[in-house]
XYZ file of C-alpha atoms in Angstrom:
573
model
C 127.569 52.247 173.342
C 127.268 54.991 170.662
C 129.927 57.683 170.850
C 127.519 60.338 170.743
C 125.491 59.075 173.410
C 127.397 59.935 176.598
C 126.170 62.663 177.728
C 127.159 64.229 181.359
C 125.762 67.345 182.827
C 126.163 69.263 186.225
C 126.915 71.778 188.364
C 130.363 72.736 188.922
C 131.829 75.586 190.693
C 135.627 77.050 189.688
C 136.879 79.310 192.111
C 133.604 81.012 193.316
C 131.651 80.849 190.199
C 128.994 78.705 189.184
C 129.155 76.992 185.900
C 127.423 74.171 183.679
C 129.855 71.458 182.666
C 128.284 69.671 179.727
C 130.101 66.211 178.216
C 128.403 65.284 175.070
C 129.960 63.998 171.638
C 133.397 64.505 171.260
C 133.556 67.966 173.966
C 133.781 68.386 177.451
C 132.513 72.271 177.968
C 131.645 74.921 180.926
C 129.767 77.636 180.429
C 129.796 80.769 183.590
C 126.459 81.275 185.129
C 125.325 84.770 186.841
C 123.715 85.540 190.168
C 120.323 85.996 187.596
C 121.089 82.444 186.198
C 121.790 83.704 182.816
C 124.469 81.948 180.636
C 127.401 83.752 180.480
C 131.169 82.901 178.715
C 131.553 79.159 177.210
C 134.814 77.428 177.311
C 134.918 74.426 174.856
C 137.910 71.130 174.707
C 137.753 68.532 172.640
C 138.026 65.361 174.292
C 140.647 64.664 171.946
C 142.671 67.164 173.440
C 142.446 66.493 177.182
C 145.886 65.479 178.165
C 144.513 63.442 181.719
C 142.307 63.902 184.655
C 143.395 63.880 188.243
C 141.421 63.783 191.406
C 141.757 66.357 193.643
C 143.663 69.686 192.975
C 146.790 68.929 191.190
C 149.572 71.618 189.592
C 152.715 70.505 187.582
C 155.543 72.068 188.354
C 159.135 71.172 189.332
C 157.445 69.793 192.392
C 154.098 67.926 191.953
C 152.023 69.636 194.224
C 148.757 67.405 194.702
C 145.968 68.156 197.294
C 143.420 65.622 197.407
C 140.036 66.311 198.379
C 136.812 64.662 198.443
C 134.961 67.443 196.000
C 137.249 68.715 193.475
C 139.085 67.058 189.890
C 141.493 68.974 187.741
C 141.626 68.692 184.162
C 144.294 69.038 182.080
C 143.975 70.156 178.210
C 145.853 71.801 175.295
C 145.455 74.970 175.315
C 146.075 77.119 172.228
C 148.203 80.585 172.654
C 148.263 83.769 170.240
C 148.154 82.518 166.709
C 147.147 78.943 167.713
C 150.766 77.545 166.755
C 152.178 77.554 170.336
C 150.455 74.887 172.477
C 151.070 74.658 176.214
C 148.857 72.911 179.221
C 145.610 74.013 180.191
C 144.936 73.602 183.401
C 140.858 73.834 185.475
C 140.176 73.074 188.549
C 136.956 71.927 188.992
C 134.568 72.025 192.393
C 131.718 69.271 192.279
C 128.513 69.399 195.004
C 129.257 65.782 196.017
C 132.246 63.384 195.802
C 129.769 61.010 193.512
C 129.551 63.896 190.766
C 133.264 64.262 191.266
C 133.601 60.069 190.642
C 131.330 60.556 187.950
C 133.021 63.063 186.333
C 136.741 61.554 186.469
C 135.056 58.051 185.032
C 133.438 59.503 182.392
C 135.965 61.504 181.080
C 138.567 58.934 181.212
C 136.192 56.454 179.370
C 135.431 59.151 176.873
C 139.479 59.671 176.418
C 140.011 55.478 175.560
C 136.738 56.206 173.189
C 137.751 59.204 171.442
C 141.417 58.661 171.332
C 142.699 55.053 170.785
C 145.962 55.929 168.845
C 147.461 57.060 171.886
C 150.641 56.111 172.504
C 151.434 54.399 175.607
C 155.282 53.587 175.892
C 157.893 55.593 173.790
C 161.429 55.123 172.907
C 163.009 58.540 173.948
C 166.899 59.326 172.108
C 168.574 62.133 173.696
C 171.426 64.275 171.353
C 173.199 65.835 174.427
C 175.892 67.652 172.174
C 173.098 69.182 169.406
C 172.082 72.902 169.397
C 173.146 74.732 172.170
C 173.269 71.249 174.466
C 169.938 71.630 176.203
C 168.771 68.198 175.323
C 168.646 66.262 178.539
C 167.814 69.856 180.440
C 164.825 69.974 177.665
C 163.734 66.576 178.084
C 163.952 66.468 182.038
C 162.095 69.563 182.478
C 159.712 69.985 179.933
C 158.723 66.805 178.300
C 159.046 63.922 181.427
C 156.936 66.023 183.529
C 153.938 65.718 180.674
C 154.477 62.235 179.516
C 153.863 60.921 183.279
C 150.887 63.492 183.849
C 149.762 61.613 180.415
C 150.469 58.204 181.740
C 152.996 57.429 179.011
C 156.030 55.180 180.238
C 159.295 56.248 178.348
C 162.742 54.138 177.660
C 165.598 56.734 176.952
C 169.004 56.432 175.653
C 171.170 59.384 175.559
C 173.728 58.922 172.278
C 177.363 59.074 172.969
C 178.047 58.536 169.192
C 176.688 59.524 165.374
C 174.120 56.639 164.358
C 173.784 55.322 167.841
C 169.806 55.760 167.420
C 169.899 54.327 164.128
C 171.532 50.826 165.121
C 169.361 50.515 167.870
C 166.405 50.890 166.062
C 167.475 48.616 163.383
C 169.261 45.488 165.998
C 167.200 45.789 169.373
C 163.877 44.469 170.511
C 160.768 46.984 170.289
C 158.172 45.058 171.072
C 155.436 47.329 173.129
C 156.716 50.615 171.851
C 154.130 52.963 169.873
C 156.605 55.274 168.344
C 159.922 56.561 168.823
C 161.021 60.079 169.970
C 164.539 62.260 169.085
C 165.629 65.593 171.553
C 167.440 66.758 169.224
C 167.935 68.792 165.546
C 167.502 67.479 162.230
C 170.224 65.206 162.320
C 169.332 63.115 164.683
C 165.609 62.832 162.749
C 167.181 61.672 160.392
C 169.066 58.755 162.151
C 165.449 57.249 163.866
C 164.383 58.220 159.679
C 166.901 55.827 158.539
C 166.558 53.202 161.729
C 162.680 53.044 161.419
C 162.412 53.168 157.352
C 165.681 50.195 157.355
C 163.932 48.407 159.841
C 160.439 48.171 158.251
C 162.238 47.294 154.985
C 164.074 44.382 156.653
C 160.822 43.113 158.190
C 158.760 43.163 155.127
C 161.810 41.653 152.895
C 162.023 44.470 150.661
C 165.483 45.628 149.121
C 166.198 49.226 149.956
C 168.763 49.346 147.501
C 166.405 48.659 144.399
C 165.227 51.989 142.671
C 162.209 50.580 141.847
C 160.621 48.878 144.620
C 157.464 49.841 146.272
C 158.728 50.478 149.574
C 156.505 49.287 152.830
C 155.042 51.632 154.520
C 156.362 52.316 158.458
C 154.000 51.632 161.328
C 156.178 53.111 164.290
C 155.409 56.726 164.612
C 158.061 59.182 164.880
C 158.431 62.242 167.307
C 160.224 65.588 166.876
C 161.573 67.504 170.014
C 163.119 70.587 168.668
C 166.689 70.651 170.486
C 169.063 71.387 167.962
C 170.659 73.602 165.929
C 168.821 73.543 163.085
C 164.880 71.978 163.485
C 163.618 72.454 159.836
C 161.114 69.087 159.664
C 159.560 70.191 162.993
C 159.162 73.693 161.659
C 157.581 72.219 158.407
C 155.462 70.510 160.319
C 153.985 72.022 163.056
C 154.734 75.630 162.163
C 156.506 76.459 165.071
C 160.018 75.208 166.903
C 158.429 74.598 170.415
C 159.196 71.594 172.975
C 155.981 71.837 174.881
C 154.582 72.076 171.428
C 155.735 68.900 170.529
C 155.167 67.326 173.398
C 151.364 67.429 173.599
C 150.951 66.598 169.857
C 152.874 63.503 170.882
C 150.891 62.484 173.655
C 147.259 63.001 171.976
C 148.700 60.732 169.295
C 148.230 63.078 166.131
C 149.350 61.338 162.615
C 150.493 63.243 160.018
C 152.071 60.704 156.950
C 154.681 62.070 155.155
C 156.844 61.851 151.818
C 159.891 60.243 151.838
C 162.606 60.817 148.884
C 165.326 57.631 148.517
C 168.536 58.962 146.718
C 170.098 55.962 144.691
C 173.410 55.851 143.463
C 173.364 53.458 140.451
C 171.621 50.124 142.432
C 172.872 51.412 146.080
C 170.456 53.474 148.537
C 172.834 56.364 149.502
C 170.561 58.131 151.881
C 166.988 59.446 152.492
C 165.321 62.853 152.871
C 162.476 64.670 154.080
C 163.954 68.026 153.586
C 165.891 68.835 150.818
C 168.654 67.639 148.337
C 170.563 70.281 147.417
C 173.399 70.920 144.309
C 175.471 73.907 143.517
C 174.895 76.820 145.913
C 173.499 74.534 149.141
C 175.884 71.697 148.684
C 178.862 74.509 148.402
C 177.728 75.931 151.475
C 177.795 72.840 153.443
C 180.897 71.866 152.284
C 182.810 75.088 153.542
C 180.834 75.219 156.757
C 182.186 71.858 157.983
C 185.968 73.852 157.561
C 184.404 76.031 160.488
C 182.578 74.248 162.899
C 184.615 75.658 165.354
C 182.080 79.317 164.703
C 179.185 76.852 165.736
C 175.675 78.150 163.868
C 177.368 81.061 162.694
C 179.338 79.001 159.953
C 176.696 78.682 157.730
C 176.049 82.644 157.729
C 179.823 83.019 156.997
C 180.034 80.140 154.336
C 176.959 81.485 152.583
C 178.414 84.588 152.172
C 182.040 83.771 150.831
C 179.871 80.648 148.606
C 177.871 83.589 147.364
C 181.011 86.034 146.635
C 182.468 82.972 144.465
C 180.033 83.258 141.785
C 179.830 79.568 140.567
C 177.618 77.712 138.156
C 178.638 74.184 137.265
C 177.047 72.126 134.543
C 174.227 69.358 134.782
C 172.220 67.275 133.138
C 168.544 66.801 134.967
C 165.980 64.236 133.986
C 162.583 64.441 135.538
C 159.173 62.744 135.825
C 156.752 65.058 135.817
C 153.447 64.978 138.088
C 150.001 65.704 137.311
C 149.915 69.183 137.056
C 146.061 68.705 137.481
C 146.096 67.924 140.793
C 148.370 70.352 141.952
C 151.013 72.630 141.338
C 154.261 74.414 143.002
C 153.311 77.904 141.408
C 149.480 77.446 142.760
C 150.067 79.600 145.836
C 147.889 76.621 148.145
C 149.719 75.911 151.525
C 149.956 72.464 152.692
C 147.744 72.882 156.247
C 146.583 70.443 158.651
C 143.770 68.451 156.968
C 145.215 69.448 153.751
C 142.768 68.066 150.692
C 145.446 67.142 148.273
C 147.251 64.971 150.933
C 143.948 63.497 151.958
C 143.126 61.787 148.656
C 146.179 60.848 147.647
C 146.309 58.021 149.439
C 144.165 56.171 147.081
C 146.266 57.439 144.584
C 149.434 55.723 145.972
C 147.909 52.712 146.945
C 145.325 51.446 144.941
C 145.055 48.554 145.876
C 144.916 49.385 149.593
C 142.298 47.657 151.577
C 140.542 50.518 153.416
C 139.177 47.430 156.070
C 142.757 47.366 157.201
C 146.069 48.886 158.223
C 148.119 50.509 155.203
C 151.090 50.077 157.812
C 150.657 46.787 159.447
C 149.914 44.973 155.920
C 152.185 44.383 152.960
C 151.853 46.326 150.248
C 151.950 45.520 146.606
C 155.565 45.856 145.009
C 154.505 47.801 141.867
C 156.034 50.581 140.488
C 153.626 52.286 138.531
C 154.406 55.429 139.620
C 157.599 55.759 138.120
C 155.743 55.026 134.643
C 155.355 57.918 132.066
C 157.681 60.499 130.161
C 160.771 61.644 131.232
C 161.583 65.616 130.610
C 165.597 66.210 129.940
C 167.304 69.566 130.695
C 170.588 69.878 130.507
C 172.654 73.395 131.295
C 174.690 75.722 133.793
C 172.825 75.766 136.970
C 173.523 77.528 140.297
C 171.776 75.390 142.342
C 169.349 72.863 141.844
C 167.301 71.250 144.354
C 164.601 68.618 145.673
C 162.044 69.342 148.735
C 159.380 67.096 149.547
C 157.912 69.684 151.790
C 158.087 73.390 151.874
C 161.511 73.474 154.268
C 160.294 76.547 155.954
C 162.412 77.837 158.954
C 162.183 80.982 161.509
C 164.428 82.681 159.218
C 162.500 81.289 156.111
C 159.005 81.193 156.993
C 157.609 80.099 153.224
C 160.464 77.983 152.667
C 162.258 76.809 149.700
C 158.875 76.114 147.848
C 156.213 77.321 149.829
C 153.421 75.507 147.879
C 155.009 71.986 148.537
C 152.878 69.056 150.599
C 153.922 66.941 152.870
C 152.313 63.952 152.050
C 151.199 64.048 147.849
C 153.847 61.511 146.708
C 155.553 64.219 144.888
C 158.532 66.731 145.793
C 159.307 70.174 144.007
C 162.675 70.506 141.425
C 163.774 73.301 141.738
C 166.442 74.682 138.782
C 168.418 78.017 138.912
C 170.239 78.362 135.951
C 173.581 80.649 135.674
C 172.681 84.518 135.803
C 174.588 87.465 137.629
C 175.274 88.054 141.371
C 172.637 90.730 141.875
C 170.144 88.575 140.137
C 170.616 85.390 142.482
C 170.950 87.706 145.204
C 167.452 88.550 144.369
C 166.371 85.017 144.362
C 167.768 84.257 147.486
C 166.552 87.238 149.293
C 163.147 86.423 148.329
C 163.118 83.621 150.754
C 163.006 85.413 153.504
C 159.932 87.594 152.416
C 156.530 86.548 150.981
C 157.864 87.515 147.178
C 157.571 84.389 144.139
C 161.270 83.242 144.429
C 159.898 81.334 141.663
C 158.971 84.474 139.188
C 162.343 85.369 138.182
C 163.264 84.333 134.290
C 166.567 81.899 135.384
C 164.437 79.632 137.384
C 162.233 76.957 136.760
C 160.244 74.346 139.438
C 158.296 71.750 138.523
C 156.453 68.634 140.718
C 157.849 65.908 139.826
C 157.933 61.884 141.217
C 161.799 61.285 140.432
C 165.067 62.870 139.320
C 167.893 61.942 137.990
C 170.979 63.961 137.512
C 174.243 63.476 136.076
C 177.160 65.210 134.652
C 176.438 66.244 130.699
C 179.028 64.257 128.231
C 182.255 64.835 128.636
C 182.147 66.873 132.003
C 182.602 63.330 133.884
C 185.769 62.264 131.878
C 187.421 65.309 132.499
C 186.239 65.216 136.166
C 188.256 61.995 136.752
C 191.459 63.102 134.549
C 191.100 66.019 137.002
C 190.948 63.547 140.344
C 193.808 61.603 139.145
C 196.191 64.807 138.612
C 195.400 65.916 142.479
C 196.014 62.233 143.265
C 199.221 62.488 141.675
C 200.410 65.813 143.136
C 198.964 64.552 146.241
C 201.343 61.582 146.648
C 204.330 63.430 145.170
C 203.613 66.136 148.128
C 203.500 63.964 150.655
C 206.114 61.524 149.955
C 208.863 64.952 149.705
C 207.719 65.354 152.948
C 208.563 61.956 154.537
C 211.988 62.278 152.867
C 212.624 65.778 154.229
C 211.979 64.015 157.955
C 214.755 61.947 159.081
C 213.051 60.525 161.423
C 210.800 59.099 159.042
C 213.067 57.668 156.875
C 215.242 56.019 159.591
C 211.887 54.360 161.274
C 209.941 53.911 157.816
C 212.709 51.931 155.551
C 210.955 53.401 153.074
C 213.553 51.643 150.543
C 212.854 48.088 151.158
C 209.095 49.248 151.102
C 208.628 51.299 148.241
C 205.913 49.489 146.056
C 203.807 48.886 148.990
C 204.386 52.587 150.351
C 203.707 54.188 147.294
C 200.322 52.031 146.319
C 199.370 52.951 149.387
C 199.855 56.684 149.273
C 198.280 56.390 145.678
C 194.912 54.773 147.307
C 194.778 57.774 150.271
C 195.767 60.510 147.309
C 193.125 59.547 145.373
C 190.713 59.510 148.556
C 192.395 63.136 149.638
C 191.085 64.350 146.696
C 188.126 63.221 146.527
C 187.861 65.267 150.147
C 189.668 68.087 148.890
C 187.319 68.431 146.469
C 184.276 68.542 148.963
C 185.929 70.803 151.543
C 187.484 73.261 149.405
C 188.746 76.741 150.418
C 186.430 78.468 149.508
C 186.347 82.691 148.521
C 186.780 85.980 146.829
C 190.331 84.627 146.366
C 189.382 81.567 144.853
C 191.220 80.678 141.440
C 190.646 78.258 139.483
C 186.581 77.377 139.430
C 185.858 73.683 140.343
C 183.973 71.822 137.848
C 181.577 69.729 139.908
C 179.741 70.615 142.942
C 178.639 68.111 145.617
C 174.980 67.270 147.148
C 173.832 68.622 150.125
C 170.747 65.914 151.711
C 169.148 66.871 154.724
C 172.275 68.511 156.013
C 174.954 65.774 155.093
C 177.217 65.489 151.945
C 176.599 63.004 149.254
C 180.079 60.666 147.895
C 178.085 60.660 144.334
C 177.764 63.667 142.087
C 175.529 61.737 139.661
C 171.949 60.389 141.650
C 168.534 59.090 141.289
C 165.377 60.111 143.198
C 163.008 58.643 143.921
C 159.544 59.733 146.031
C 157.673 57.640 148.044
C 154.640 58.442 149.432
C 153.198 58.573 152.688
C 156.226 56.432 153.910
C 156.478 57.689 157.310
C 153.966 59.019 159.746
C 154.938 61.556 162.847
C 153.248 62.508 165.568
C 152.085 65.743 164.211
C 149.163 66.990 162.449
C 150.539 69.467 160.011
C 150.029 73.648 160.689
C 147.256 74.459 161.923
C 144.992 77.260 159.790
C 145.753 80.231 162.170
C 142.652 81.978 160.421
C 140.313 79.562 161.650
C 141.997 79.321 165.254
């Protein structure tokens, strides 16, 4: 039977008006009648969008309330609020002249629901972070999202962590058989664990090595899902538009897709980590590293750190090798936003896979392991820099709203580079500020972006030589330090013998001197009263620090899909 050929039409009453219900295509409407039988106010949903159907009249609450009755059938729907961001549940109760227009109506819109919507997800995999944000992750889920996902019929398995990569394991060692996508409660972080468990597990399946720089990676068919819970919720914010849990929620249960861009950071032939976000040098990876000296001040340590990272003034010295990407498709400095149903994303996935067979699944089929888009000619720049960074997506926030390049897409197979070069306080001051308003961060003479595929940076010749000469002093002091101290105690020396143990003692403290630096060197005290400047920075990816100072980056595109559907063109709302 042809889509467009079920076609239902009655009588309803809501409350005590009379209206014409109409389901025909791909919308279920009612339109308000008068006393003079005039057509009045038309109310439109698209089947796509109805969230369930219930006999009788039915309210969620804390407390299902249900009252069944022969006449009436409540239907439940996304409904869009203010600016058409913010989603919550619409709720109608319908009243029908006869209990077979009511049957009618209930099978008919279920059938058209199977018809209309068969990506629907039907059992999740639910991973609670009960310690992220302000801790309101189980309270979130239990209230909020439960309550919709059995309204929806959707069956859900949840694990509450206990421990950092929990998620992660169990998505790469357990069974998932039946599950159509995976859900986090949580912040970024824990995003990025299902990232890693669905992206490692795909790769095991499909016998591709993560680790190789230049593989074609396969594409992941288990969807993810993004509950904003945490402290920081940037890749739900980039994209949806909005930090909302009820948001969320119904995108998740309608089944939207929304592919997006993956970026694998390589240390020589080893996969370090991935990103969705951002890998950030200089400024951002300073930042992080002081913050983690103050997690005691909870969100407020990034504030602080910013601040005394700012008041230090540093530039440290790079060299960055890009490969560019067709300017003539699109551009960072093009002022085009990256919206739901966004062109450029749309036919790029020819582009990436060209020898995709449009008859099938790009994620249930292998695909080929070229690497054609790393092909063409690199760009070298080499310099001081005080920050520069990678974004496959814009990386806008509530305090950012255009993000770190506002221009960006989520799903293009390319990511913006993004190069401040050494220049005054007041002048990246400037820069910065601009982030938080609708000013060209980007039209300022000390920085540069370009679109590029993949990056490489490393430290210019002669910078990494001194860097280690520099590791192995600290080492030295470190173990000279440390071993005065165990001599001071006499405790230590009666229990430790260090005498008859010397050579082993001393290789040891030589191995964990040479580690302590390597730490020192990432969480450094950091302020005005800082002395002597440190000569490397580290990377900041996705909100973690990198061991490596010199990387590789590679984007791959269209490597994960969520259950999202991009942000929505307020304008057309």
């Amino acid at each position: 039977m042809e889509i467009d050929s079920v076609r239902v039409e009655s009588s309803v009453w809501i409350g005590n008006k009379r209206y014409k219900a109409l389901l025909s295509g791909w919308y279920f409407s009612w339109t308000e009648i008068d006393k003079r039988n005039r057509e009045r106010k038309t109310i439109s949903v698209p089947v796509s969008e109805v969230i369930g159907v219930k006999e009788g009249r039915v309210e969620i609450q804390t407390q299902k309330k249900v009252e069944d009755t022969d006449l009436d059938f409540t239907l439940f729907y996304v409904k869009r609020n203010g600016h058409g961001l913010s989603w919550s549940l619409g709720r109608t109760q319908f009243c029908c002249p006869s209990r077979g227009v009511r049957d009618q109506w209930t099978t008919q819109l279920r059938t058209a629901l199977k018809t209309h919507s068969p990506s629907r997800p039907h059992r999740l995999l639910v991973f609670i972070n009960p310690f992220g944000g302000k801790k309101r992750g189980k309270q979130i889920f239990h209230s909020l999202v439960a309550p919709l996902f059995e309204l929806a019929g959707i069956s859900s398995h949840v694990v509450v962590t206990e421990r950092a990569n929990q998620a992660r394991d169990y998505i790469l060692k357990k069974d998932l058989t039946g599950f159509n996508g995976v859900i986090c409660v949580g912040g970024d972080g824990m995003f990025s664990e299902l990232l890693h468990g669905v992206i490692g597990r795909t790769q095991q399946e499909a016998g591709v090595s993560e680790h190789d720089p230049t593989v074609m990676l396969q594409p992941c068919d288990l969807h993810i899902g993004v509950i904003p819970a945490g402290s920081t919720d940037c890749v739900c914010f980039a994209t949806m538009g909005i930090n909302d849990p009820v948001t969320s929620t119904l995108h998740i249960i309608i089944g939207d897709s929304q592919p997006l861009d993956v970026c694998s950071v390589h240390y020589q032939n080893t996969l370090v980590r991935y990103s969705v976000s951002m890998v950030g040098y200089g400024f951002y990876g300073d930042v992080l590293a002081e913050s983690e000296r103050h997690r005691w001040m909870g969100p407020l340590r990034y504030d602080y750190s910013g601040f005394m990272v700012y008041l230090c003034n540093r530039s440290y010295p790079g060299l960055v090798q890009y490969l560019p990407a067709d300017s003539h498709i699109s551009s960072p400095r093009d002022k085009t936003r990256c919206l739901s149903g966004c062109r450029v994303c749309s036919e790029s996935k020819e582009r990436l896979f060209p020898h995709f067979d449009s008859s099938s699944s790009l994620y249930s089929t292998n695909v080929s392991q070229c690497n054609s888009e790393l092909e063409g000619e690199w760009v070298t720049i080499e310099g001081r820099f005080k920050c520069v960074s990678l974004t496959c997506m814009s990386s806008s926030c509530p305090r950012s709203p255009e993000g770190l390049s506002p221009s960006a897409h989520l799903a293009d197979g390319t990511a913006d580079l993004i190069m401040v070069r050494e220049t005054n306080p007041l002048g990246f001051l400037t820069f910065l500020h601009r982030h938080t308003t609708k000013q060209d961060q980007f039209d300022l003479p000390f920085v540069e972006v370009h679109r590029v595929k993949a990056v490489r940076f490393s430290l210019p010749p002669g910078e990494a030589e001194e860097e280690e000469v520099e590791y192995e002093k600290e080492a030295d002091r470190e173990i000279q330090t440390s071993a005065e101290r165990e001599l001071e105690d006499p405790e230590k020396l009666f229990c430790g013998n260090i005498a008859g143990q010397s050579q082993q003692h001393l290789a040891g403290w030589k191995e964990r001197g040479s580690e302590t630096s390597r730490l020192k060197r990432q969480g450094f005290a950091c302020g005005p009263c800082c002395t002597k400047p440190r000569s490397v920075s580290v990377w900041n990816c996705d909100g973690e620090i990198l061991p490596h100072t010199e990387i590789s980056c590679r984007v791959h595109g269209q490597l994960v899909r969520l259950f999202a559907r991009g942000i929505e063109n307020s304008t057309m709302q």
